[in-house]
Coordinates of C-alpha atoms in Angstrom, one line a residue:
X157 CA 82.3 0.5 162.3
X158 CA 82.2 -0.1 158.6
X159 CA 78.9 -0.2 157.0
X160 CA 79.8 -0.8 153.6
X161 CA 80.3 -4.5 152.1
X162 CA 82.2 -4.7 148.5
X163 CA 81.9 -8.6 146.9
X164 CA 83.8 -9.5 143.9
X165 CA 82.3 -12.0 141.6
X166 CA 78.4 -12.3 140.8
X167 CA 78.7 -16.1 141.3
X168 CA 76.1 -17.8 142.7
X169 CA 78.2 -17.7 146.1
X170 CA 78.7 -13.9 145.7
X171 CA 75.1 -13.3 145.1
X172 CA 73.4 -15.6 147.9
X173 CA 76.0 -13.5 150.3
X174 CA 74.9 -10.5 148.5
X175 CA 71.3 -11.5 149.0
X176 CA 71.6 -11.9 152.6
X177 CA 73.7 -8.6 153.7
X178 CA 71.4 -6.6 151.9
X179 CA 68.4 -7.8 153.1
X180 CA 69.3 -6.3 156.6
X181 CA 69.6 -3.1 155.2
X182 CA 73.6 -3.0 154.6
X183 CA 75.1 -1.1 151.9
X184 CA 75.7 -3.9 149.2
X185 CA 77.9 -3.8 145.9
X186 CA 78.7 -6.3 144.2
X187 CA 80.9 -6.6 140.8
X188 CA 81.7 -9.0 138.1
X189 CA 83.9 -8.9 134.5
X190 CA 81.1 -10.7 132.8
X191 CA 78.7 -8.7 130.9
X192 CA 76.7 -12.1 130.7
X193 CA 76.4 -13.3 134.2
X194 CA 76.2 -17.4 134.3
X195 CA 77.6 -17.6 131.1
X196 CA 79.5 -19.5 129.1
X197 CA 78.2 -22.7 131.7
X198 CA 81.9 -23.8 132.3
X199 CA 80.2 -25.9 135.7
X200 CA 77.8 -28.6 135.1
X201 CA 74.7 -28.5 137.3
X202 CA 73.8 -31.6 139.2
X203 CA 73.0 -30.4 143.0
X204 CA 71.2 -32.5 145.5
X205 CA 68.1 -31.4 146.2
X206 CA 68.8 -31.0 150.2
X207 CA 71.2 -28.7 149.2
X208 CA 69.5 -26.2 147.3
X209 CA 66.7 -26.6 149.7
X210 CA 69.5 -25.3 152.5
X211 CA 70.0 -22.3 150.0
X212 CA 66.7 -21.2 149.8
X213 CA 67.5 -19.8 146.3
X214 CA 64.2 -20.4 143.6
X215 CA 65.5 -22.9 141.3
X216 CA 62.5 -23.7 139.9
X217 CA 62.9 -22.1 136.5
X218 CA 66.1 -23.4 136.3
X219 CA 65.8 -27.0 136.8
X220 CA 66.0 -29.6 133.3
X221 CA 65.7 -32.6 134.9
X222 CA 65.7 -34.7 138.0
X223 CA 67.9 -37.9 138.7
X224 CA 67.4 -40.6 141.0
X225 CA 70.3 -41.9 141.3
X226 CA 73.1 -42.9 139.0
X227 CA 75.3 -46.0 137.4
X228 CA 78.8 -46.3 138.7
X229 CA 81.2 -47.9 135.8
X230 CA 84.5 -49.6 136.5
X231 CA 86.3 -51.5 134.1
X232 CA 83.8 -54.2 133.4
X233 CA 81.7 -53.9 136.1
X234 CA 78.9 -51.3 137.1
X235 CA 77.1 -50.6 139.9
X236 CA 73.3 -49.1 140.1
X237 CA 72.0 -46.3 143.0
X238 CA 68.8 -45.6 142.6
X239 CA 66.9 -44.3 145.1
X240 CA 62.8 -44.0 144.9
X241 CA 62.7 -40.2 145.6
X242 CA 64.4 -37.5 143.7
X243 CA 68.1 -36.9 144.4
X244 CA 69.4 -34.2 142.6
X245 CA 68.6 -31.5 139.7
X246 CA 70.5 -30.5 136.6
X247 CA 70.6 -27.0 136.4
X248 CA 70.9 -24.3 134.0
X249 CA 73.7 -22.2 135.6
X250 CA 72.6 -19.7 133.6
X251 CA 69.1 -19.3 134.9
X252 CA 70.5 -19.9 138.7
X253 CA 72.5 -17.3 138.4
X254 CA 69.0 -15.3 137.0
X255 CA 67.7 -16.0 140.4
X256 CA 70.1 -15.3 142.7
X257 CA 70.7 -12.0 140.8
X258 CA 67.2 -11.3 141.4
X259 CA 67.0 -12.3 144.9
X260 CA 70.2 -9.7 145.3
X261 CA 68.4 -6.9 143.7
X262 CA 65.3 -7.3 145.0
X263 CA 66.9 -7.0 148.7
X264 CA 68.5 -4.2 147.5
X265 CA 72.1 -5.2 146.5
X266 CA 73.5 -3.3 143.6
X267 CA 75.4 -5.2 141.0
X268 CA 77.4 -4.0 138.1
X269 CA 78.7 -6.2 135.1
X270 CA 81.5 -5.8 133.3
X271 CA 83.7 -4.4 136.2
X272 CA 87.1 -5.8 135.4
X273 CA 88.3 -4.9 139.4
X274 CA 92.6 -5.3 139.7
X275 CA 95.0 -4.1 143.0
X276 CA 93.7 -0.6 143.0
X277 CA 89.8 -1.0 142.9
X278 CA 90.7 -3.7 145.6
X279 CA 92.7 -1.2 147.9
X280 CA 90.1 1.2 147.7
X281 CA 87.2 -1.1 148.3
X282 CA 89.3 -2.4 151.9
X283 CA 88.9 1.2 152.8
X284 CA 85.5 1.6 152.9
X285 CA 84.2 -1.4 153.6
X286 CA 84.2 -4.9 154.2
X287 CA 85.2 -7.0 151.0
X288 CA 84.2 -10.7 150.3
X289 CA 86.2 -12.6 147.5
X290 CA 83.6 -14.6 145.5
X291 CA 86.2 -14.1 142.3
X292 CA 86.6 -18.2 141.3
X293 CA 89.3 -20.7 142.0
X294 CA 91.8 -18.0 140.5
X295 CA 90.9 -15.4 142.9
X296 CA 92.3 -12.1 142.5
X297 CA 91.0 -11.1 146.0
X298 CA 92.8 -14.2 147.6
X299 CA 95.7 -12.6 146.0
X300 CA 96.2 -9.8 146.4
X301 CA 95.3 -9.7 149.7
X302 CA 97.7 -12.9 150.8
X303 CA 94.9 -15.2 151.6
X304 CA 96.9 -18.0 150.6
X305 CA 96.9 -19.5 147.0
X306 CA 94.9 -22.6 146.2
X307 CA 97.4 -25.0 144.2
X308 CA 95.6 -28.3 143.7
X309 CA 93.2 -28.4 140.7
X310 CA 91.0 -30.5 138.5
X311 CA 91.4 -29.4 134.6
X312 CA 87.7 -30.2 132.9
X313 CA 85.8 -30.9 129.5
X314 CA 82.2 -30.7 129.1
X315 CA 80.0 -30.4 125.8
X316 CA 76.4 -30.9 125.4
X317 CA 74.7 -33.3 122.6
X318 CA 71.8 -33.1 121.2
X319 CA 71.1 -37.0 121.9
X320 CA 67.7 -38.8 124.2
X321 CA 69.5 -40.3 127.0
X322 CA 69.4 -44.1 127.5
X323 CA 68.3 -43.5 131.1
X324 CA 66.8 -40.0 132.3
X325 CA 66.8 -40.8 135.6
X326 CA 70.2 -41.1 136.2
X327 CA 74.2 -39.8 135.9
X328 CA 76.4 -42.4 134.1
X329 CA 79.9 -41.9 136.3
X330 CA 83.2 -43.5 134.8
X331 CA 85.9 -44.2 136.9
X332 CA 89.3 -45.1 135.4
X333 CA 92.7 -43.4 136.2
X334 CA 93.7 -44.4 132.9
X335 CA 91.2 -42.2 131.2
X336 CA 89.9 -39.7 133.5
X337 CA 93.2 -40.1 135.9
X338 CA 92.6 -38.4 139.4
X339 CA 88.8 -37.8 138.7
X340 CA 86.3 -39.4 136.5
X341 CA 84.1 -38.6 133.6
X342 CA 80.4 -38.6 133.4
X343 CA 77.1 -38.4 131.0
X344 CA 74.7 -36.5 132.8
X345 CA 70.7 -36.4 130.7
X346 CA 70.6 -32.7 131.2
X347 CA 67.0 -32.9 129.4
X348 CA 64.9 -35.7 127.5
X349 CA 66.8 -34.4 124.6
X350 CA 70.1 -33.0 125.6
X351 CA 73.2 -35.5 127.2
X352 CA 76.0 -33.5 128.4
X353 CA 79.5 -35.5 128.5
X354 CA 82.2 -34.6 130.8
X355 CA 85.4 -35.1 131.8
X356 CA 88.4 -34.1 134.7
X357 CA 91.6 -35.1 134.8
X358 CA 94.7 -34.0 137.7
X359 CA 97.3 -31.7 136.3
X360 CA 100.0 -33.4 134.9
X361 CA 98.1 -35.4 133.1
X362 CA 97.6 -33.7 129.6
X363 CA 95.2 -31.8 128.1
X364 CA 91.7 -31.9 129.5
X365 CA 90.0 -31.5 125.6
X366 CA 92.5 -33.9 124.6
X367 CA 91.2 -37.0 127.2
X368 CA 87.3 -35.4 126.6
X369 CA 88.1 -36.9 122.6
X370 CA 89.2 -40.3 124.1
X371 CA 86.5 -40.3 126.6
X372 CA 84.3 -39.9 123.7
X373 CA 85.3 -42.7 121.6
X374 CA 84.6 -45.0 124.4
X375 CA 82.2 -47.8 123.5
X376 CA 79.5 -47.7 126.4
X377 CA 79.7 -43.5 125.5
X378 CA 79.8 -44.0 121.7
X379 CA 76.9 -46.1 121.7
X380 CA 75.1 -43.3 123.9
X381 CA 75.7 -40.3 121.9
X382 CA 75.4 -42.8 118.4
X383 CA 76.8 -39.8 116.4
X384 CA 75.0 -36.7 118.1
X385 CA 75.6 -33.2 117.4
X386 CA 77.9 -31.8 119.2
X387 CA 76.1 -28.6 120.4
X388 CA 78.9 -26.8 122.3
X389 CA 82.5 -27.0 124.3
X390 CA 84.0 -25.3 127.3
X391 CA 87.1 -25.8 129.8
X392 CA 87.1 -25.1 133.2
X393 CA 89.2 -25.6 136.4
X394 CA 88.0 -26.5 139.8
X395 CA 90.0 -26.3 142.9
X396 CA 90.7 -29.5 145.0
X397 CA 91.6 -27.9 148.3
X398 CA 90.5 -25.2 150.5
X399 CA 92.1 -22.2 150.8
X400 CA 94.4 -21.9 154.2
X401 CA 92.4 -18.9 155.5
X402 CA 88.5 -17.9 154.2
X403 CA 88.6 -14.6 156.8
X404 CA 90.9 -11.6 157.6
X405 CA 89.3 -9.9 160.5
X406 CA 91.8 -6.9 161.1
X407 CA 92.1 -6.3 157.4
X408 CA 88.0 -7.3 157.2
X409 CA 88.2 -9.7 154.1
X410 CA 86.2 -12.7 153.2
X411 CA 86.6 -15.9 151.0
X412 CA 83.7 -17.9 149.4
X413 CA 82.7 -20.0 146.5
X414 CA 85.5 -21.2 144.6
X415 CA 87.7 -18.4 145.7
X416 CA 87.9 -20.1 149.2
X417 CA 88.2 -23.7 147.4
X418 CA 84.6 -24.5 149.0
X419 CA 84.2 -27.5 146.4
X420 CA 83.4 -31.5 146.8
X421 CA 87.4 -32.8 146.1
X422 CA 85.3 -35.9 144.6
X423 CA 82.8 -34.3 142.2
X424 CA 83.8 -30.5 142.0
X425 CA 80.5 -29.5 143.0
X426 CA 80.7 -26.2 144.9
X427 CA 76.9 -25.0 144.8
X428 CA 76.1 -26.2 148.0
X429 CA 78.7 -25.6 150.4
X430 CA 79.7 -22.6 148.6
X431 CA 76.2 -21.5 148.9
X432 CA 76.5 -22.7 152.7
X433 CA 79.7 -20.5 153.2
X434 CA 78.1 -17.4 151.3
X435 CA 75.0 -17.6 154.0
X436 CA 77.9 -18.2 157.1
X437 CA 80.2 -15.1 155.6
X438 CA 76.9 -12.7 155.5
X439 CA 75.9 -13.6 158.9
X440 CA 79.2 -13.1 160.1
X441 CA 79.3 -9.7 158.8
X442 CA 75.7 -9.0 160.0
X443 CA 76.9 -9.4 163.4
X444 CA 80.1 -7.5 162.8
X445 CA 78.2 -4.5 161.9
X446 CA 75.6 -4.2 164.3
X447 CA 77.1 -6.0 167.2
X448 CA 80.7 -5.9 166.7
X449 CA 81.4 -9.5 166.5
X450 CA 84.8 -10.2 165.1
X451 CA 84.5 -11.7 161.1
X452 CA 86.9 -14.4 162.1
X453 CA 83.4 -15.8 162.9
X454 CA 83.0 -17.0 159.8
X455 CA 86.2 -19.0 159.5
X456 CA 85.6 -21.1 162.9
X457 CA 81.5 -20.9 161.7
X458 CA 82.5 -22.1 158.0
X459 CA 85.4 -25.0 159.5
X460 CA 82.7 -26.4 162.1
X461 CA 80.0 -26.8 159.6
X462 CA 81.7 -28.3 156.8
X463 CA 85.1 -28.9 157.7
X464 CA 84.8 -32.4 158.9
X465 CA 82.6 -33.5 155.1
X466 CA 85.4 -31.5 153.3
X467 CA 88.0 -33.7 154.6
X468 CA 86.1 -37.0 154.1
X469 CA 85.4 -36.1 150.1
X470 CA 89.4 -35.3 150.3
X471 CA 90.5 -38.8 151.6
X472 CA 88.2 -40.4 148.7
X473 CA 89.4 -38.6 146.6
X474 CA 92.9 -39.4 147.5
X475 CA 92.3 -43.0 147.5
X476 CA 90.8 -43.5 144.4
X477 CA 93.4 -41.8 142.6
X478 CA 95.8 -44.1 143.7
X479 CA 93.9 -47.2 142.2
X480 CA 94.4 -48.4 138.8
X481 CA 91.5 -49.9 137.1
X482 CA 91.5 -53.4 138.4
X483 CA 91.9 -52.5 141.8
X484 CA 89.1 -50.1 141.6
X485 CA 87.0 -52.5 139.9
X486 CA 87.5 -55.4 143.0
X487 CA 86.7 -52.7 145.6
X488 CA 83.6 -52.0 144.0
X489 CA 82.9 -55.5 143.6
X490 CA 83.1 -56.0 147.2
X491 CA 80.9 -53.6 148.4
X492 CA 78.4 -54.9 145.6
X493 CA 79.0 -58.5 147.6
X494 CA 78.4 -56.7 151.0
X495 CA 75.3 -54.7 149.9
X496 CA 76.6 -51.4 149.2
X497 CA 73.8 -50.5 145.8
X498 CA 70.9 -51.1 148.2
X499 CA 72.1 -49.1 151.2
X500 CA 73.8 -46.5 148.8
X501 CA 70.0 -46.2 147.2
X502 CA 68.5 -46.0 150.9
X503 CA 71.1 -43.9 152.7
X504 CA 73.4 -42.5 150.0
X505 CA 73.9 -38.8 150.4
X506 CA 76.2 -36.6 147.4
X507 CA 76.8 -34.2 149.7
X508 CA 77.6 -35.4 153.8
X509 CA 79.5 -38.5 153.5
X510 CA 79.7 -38.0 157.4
X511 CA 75.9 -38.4 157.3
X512 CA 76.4 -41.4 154.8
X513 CA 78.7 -43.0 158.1
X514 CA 76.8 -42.0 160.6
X515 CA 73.7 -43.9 159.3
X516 CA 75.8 -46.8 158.8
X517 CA 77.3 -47.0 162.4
X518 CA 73.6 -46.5 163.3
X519 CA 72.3 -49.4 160.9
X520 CA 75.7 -51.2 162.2
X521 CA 74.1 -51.2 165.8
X522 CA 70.6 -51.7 165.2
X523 CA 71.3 -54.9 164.2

């Protein structure tokens, strides 16, 4: 039985997997082309609070700020969530990243920077070991090893300003296919002093820094940042599907993170249920190693657990991208008229939208 476990990409995925292997003792490498690990922060940073509870990674040091809830515009019209405990965190990816390395090390888990690994270093690795793909949603692992290719993505802008935010409680969200079409933008108050602004759009649809400088010279978000410095800039992609298979058993290799398309199709948040999958995937191999257990585990462990929330962020998705602006703008009104802000702010959940339901079937027949 194989004993060694090879992971590709120091993510935060990579390294809570990482983390976990090696603290029973298993042989764990891990590698990554960055010299900087976290950095640039292409991903923004809001993450329920649940969820990085579930992680159990120390994000204390990395936290900016807490939100509460957040302010939906449409068109015209907004709609306020705000809930009266905290929701979420911004994060400094950078500083996550920090922990999780050290959580890694300290377990025992060797990881080296600045590894740029291609088809050969990946050959070799399937030989003597296990390998887990934690590589990001253009994952040379899923490659070359057939795992199917993820082609549905979200092209993004984000910069932060050096700007007090109006409200630092709270994500401003902007939802219009004509500016942000397929997605939405966003001003998040990363800090009492810093406001990062944000955009995604579907491919197709132009250039993502291109919509970010239209987004920009919005009223409601030229009013916010009243001329702030601008005090960086970075695009990213994030998938918008998952891939077809996260686990070769006979061949022993893995998929997490964004390599495995583990991300929110409505937001583009992957910490949490990338995180999730990382802890599922080590598990799996856990057992493989010392029991036996086949690693296709992990696929039917990984599909069970978050399968059914995965497809419910893809449907609205899916339906909001076929709304213009006006249409959006009278569905929101309506659930406005039927009480959506103050069950949202009771109930609302950025994560399980099957646990949003199921409290609302359960409201439903209380009543």
């Amino acid at each position: 039985m194989q004993s060694k476990v090879h992971i590709v990409g120091a993510g935060t995925s990579g390294l809570i997997a990482a983390r976990d292997i090696a603290s029973a003792g298993i042989e764990t490498r891990v590698y990554d082309q960055k010299k900087r690990l976290g950095y640039p922060p292409r991903a923004s940073g809001i993450v329920s609070i649940r969820g990085l509870e579930a992680l159990g990674v120390d994000y204390r040091q990395a936290a900016t700020n807490t939100l509460y809830g957040a302010n939906i515009h449409v068109g015209g019209s907004s709609m306020h969530i705000a809930a009266r405990r905290p929701q979420a965190h911004v994060l400094d990816r950078e500083r996550l990243n920090a922990a999780c390395l050290g959580q890694a090390e300290g377990n025992g888990a060797v990881v080296s920077t600045g590894e740029k690994i291609g088809d050969r270093e990946l050959e070799a690795m399937r030989k003597d070991g296990i390998v887990i793909g934690a590589d990001g949603a253009v994952s040379t692992v899923a490659r070359h090893f057939g795992m199917g290719s993820i082609t549905k993505y979200t092209l993004t802008y984000k910069a932060e300003f050096e700007a007090t935010p109006n409200d630092a409680r709270a994500v401003d969200l902007f939802f219009d296919n004509s500016v942000a079409p397929k997605f939405f933008a966003w001003l998040c108050p990363n800090s009492k002093h810093v406001v990062e602004a944000g955009i995604g759009i579907g491919p197709g649809h132009g250039n993502s820094k291109a919509a970010f400088e239209r987004f920009l010279r919005m009223k409601y978000v030229a009013d916010a940042l009243d001329g702030a410095k601008q005090l960086n800039g970075y695009a990213s992609m994030i998938p918008m599907q998952t891939a077809r298979r996260v686990a070769d058993a006979k061949r022993r290799i893995l998929l997490v993170g964004d390599a495995a398309g583990q991300v929110k199709p409505t937001t583009g948040g992957g910490i949490v249920f990338g995180g999730g999958a990382a802890m599922l995937a080590a598990k799996a191999v856990i057992r493989h190693i010392r029991e036996g257990a086949s690693l296709a585990d992990y696929e039917s462990a990984f599909r069970k657990e978050y399968g059914t929330d995965l497809r419910l962020h893809a449907l609205v998705g899916a339906l909001y991208s076929r709304l213009d602006a006006g249409k959006l703008e009278f569905v929101m009104n309506m659930m406005k008229a039927l009480g959506a802000e103050g069950f949202l702010s009771a109930y609302g959940d950025m994560d399980r939208p099957s646990l949003i339901l199921k409290r609302l079937f359960t409201r439903n027949a209380a009543e």
